[in-house]
PDB file of N, CA and C in Angstrom:
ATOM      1  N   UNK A   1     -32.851   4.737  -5.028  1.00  0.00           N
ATOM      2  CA  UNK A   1     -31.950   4.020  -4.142  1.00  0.00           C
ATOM      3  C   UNK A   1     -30.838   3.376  -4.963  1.00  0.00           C
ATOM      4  N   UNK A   2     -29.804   3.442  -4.339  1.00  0.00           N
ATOM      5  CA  UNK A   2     -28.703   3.168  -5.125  1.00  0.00           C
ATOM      6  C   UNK A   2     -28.411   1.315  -4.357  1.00  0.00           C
ATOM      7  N   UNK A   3     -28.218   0.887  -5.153  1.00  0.00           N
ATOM      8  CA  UNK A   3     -27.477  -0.501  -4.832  1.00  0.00           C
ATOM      9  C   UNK A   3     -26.435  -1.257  -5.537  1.00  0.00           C
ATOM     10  N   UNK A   4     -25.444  -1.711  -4.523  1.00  0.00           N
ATOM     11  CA  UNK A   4     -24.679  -2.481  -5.450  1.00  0.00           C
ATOM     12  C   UNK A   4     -24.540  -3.875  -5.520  1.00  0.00           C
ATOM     13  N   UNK A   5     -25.615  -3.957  -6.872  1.00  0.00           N
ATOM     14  CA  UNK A   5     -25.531  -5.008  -7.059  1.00  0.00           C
ATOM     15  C   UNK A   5     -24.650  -5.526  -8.819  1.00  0.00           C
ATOM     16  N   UNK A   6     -23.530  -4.523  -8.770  1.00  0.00           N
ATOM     17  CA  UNK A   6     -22.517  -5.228 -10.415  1.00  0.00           C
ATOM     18  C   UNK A   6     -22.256  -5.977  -9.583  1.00  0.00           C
ATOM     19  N   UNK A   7     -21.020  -6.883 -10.637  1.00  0.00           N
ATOM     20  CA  UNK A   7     -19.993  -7.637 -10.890  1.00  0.00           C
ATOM     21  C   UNK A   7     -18.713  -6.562 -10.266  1.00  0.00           C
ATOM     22  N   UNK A   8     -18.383  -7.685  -9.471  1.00  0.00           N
ATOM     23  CA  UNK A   8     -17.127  -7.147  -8.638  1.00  0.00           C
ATOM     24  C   UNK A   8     -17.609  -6.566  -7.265  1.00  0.00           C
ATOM     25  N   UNK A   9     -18.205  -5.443  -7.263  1.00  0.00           N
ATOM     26  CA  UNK A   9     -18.855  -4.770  -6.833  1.00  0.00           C
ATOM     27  C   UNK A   9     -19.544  -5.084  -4.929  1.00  0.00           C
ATOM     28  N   UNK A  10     -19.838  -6.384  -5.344  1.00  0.00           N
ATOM     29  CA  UNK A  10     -20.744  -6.976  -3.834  1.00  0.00           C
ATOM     30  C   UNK A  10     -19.573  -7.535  -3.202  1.00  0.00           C
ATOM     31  N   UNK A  11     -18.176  -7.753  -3.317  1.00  0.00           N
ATOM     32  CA  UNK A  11     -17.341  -8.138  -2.873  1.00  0.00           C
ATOM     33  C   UNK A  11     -16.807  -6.991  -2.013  1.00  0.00           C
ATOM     34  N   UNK A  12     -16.790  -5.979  -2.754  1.00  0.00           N
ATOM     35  CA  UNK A  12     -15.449  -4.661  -2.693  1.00  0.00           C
ATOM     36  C   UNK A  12     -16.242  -3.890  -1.321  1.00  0.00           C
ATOM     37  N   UNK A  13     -17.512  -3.765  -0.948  1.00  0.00           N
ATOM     38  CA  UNK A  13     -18.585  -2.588  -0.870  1.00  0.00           C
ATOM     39  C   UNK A  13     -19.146  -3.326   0.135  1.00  0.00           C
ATOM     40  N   UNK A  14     -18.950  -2.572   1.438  1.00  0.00           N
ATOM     41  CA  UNK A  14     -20.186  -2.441   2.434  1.00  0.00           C
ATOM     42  C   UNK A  14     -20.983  -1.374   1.994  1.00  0.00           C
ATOM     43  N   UNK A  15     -20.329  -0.080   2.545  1.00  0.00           N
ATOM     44  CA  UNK A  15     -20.221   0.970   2.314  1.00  0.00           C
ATOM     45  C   UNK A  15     -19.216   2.071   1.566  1.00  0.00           C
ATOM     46  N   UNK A  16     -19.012   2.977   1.013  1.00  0.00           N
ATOM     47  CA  UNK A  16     -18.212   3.545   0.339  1.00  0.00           C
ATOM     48  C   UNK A  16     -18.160   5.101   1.831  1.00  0.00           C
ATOM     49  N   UNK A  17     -17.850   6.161   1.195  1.00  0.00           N
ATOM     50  CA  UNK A  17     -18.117   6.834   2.139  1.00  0.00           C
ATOM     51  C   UNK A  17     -19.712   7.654   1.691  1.00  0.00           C
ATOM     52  N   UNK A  18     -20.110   7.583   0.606  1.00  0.00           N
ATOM     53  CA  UNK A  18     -21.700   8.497   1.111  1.00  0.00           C
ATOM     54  C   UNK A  18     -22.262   7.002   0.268  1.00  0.00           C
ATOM     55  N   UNK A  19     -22.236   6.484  -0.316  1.00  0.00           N
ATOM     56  CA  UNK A  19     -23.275   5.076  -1.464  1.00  0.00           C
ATOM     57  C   UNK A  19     -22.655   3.696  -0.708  1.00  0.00           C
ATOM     58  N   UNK A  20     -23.261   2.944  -1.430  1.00  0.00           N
ATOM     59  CA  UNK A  20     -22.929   1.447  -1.354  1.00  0.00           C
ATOM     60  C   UNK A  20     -21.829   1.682  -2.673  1.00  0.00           C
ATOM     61  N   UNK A  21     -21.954   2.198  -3.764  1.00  0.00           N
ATOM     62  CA  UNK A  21     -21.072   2.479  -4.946  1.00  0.00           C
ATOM     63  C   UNK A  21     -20.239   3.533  -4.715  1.00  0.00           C
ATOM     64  N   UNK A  22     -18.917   2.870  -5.168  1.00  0.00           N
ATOM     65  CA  UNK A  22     -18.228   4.016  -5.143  1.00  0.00           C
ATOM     66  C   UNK A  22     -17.989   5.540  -6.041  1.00  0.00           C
ATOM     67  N   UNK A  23     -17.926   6.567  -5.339  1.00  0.00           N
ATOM     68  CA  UNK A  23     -18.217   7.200  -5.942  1.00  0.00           C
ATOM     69  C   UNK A  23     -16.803   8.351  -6.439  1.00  0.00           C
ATOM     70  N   UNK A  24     -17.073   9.671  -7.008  1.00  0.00           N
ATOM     71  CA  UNK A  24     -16.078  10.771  -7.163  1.00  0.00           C
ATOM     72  C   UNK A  24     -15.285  10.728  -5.768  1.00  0.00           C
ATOM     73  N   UNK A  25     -15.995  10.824  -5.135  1.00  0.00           N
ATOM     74  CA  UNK A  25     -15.432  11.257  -3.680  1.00  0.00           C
ATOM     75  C   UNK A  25     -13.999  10.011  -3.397  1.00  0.00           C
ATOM     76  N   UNK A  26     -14.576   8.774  -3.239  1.00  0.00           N
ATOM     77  CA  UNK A  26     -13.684   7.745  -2.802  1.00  0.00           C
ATOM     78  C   UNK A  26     -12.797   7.950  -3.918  1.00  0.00           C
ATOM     79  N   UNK A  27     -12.445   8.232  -5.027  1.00  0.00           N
ATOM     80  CA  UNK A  27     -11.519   8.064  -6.110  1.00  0.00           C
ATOM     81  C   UNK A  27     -10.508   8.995  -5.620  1.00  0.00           C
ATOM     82  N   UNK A  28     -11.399   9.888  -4.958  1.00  0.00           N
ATOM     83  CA  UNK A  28     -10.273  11.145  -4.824  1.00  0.00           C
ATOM     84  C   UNK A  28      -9.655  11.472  -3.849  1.00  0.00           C
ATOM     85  N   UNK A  29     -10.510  10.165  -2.746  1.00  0.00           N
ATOM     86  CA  UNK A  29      -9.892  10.533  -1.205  1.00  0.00           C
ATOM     87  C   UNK A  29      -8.795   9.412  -1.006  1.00  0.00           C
ATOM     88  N   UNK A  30      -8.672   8.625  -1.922  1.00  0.00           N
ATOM     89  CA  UNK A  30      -7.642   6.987  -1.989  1.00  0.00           C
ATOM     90  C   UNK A  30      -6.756   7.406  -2.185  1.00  0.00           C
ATOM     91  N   UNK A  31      -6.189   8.194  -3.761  1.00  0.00           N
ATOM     92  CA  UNK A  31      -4.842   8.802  -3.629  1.00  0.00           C
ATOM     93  C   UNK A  31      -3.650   9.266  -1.906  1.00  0.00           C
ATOM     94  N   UNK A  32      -4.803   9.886  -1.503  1.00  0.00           N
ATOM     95  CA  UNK A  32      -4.200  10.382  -0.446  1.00  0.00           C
ATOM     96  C   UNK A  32      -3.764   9.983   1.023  1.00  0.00           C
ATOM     97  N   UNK A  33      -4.728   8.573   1.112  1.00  0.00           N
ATOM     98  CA  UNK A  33      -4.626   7.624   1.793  1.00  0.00           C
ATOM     99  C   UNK A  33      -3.229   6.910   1.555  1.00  0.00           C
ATOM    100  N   UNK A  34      -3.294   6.369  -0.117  1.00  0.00           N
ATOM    101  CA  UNK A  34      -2.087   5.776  -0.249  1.00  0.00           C
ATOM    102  C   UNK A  34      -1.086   6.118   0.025  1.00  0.00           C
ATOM    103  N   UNK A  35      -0.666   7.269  -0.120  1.00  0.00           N
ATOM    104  CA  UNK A  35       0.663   8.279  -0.549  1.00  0.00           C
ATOM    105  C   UNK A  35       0.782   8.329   1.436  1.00  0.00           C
ATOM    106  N   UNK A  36       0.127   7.778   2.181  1.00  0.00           N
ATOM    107  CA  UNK A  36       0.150   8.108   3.680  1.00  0.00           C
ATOM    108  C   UNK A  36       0.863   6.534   3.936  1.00  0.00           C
ATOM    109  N   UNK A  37       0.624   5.518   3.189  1.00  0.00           N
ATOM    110  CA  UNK A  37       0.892   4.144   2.823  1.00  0.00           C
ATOM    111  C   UNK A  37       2.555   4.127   2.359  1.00  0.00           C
ATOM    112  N   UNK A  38       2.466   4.750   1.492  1.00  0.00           N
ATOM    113  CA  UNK A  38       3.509   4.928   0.782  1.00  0.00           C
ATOM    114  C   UNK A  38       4.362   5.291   1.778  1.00  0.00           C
ATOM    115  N   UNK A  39       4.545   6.495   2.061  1.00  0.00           N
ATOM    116  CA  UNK A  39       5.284   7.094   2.721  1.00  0.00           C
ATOM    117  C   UNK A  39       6.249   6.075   3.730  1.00  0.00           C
ATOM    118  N   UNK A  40       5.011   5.471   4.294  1.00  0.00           N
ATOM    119  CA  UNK A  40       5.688   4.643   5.985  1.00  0.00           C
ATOM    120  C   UNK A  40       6.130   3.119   5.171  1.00  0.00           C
ATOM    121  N   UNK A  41       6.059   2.995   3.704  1.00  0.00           N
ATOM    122  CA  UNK A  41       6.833   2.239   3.091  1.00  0.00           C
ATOM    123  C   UNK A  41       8.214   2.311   2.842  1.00  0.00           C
ATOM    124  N   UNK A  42       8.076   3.789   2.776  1.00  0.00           N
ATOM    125  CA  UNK A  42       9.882   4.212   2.062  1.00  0.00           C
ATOM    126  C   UNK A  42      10.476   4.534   3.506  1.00  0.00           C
ATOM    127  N   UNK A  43       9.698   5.286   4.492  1.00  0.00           N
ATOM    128  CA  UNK A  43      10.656   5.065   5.482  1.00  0.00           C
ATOM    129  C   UNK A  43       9.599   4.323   6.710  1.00  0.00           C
ATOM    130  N   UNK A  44       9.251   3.743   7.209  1.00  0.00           N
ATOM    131  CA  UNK A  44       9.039   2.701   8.315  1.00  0.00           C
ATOM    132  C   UNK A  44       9.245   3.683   9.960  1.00  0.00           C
ATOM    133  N   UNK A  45      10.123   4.188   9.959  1.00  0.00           N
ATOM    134  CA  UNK A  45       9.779   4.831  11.318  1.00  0.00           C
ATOM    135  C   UNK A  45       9.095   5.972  11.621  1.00  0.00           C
ATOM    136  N   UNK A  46       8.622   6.601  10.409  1.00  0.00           N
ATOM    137  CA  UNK A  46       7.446   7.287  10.444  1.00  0.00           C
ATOM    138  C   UNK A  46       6.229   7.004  11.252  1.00  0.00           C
ATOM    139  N   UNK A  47       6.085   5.761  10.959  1.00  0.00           N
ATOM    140  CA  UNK A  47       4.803   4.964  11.728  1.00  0.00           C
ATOM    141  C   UNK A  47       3.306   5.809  11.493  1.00  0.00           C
ATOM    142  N   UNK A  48       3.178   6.209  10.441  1.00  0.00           N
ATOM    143  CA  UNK A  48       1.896   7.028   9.872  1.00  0.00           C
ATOM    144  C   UNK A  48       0.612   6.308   9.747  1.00  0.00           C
ATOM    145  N   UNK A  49       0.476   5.294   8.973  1.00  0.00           N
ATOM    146  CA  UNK A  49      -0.271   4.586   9.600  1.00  0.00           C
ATOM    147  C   UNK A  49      -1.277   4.222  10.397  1.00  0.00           C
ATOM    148  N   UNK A  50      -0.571   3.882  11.227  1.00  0.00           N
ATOM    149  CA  UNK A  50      -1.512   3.743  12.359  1.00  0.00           C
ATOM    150  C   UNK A  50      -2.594   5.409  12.872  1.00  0.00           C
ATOM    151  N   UNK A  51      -1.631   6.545  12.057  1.00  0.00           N
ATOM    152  CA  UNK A  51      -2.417   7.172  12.675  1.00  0.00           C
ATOM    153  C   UNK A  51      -3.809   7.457  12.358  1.00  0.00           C
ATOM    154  N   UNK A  52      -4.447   6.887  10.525  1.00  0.00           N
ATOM    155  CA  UNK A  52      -5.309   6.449   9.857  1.00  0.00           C
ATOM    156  C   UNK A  52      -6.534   6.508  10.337  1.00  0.00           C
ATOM    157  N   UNK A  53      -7.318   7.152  10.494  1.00  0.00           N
ATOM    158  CA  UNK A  53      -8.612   6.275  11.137  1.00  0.00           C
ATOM    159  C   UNK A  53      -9.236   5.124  10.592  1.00  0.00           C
ATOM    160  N   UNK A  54      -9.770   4.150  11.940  1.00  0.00           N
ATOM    161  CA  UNK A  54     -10.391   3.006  11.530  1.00  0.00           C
ATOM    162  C   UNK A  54     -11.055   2.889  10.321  1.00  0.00           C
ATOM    163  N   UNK A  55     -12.074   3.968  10.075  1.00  0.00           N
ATOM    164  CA  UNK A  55     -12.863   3.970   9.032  1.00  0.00           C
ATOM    165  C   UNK A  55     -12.371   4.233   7.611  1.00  0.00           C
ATOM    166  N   UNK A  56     -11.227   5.044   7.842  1.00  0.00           N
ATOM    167  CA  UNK A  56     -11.081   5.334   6.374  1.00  0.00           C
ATOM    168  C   UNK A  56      -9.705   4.666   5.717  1.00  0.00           C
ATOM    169  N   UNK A  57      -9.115   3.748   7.116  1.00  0.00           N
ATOM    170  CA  UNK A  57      -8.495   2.631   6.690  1.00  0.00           C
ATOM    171  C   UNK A  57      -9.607   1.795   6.230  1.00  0.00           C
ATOM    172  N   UNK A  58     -10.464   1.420   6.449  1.00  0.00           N
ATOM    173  CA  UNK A  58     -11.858   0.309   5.911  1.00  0.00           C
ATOM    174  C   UNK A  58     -12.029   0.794   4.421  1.00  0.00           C
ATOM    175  N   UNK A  59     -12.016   1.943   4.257  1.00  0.00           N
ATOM    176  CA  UNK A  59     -12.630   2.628   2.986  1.00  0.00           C
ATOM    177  C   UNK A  59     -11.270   2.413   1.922  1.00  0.00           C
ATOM    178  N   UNK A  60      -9.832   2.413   2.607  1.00  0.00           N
ATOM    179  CA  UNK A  60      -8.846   1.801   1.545  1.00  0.00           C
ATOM    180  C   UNK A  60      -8.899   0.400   1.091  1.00  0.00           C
ATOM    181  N   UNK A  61      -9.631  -0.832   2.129  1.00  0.00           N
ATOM    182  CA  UNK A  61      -9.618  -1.456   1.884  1.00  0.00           C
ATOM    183  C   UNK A  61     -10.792  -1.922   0.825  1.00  0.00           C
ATOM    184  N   UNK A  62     -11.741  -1.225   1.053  1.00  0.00           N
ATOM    185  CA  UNK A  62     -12.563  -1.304  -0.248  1.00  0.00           C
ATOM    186  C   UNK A  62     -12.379  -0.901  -1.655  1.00  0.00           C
ATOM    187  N   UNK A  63     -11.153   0.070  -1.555  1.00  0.00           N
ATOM    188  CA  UNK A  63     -11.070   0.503  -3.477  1.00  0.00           C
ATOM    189  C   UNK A  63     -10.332  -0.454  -3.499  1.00  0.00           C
ATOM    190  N   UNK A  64      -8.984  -0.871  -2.525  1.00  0.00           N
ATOM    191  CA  UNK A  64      -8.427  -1.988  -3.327  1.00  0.00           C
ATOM    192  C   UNK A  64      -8.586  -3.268  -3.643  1.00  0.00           C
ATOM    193  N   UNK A  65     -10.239  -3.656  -3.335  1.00  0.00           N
ATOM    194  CA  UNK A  65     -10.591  -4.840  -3.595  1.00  0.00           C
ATOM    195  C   UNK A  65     -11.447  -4.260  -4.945  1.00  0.00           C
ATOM    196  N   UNK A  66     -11.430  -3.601  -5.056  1.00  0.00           N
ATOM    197  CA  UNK A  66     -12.380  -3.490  -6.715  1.00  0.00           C
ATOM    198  C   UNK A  66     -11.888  -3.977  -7.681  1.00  0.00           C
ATOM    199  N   UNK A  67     -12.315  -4.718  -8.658  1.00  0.00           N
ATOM    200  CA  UNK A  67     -11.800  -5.427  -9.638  1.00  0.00           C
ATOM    201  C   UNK A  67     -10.734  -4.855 -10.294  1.00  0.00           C
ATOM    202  N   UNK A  68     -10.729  -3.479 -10.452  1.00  0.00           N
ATOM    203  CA  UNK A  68     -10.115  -2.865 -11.262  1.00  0.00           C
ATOM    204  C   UNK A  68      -8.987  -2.074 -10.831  1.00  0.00           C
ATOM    205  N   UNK A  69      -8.787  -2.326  -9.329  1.00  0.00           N
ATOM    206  CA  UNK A  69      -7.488  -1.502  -8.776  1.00  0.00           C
ATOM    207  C   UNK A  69      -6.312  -2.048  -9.272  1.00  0.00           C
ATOM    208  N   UNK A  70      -5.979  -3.398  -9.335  1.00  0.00           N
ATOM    209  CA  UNK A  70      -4.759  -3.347 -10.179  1.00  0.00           C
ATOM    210  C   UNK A  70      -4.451  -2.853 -11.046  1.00  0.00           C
ATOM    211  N   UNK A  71      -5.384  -2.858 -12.204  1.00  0.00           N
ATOM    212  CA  UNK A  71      -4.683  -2.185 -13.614  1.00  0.00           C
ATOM    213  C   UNK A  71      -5.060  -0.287 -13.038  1.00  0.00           C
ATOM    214  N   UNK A  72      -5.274  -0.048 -12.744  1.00  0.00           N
ATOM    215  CA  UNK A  72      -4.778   1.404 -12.430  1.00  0.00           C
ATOM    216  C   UNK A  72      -3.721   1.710 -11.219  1.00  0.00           C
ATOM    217  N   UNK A  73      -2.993   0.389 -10.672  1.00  0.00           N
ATOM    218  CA  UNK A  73      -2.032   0.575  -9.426  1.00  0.00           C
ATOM    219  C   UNK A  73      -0.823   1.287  -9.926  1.00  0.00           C
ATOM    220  N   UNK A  74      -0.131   2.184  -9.651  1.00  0.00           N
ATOM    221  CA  UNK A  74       0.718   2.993 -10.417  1.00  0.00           C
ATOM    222  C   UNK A  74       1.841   1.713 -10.289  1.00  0.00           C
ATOM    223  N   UNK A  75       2.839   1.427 -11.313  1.00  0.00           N
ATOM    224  CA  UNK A  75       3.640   0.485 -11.981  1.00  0.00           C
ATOM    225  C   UNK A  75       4.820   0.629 -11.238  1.00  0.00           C
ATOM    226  N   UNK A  76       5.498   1.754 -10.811  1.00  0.00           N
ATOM    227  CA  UNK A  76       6.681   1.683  -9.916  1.00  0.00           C
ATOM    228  C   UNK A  76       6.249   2.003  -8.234  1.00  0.00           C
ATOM    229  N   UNK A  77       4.815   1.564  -8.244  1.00  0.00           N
ATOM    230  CA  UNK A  77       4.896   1.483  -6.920  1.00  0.00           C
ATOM    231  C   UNK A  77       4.891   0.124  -6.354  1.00  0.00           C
ATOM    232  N   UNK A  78       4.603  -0.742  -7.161  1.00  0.00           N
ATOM    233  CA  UNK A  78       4.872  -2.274  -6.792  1.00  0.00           C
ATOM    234  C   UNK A  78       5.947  -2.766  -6.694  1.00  0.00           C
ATOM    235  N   UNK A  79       7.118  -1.530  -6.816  1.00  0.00           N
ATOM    236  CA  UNK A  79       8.473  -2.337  -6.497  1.00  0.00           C
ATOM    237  C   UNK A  79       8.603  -1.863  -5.259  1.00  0.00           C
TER     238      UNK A  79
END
């Protein structure tokens, strides 16, 4: 049984999409989430977004509470 019990970790994590830990999968499904983020950043009437599902808007909000999403946040996307 997998549990998460690190540091950082019990904050970030209900669920991931298959563990309580995040795994390959979530690393690789966030990129693509963002860049859906991104997008309705640079232009706004896209309205993409919303089209998100509930859940896997939930699941963005969990990598970016991991301790460690800032220092891997790409550097010219914070402008």
């Amino acid at each position: 049984r997998v549990t998460a019990k690190r540091k950082g970790f019990d904050e970030a994590s209900e669920t991931f999409t298959v563990f309580p830990l995040p795994t390959a999968a979530d690393f690789t499904l966030y990129p693509f989430l963002a860049y859906i983020a991104r997008f309705e950043l640079k232009k706004p009437d896209l309205a993409v977004v919303k089209l998100v599902p509930p859940k896997l808007a939930q699941l963005m909000g969990r990598v970016e509470a991991l301790p460690f999403f800032g220092k891997t946040y790409p550097p010219h996307w914070r402008s």
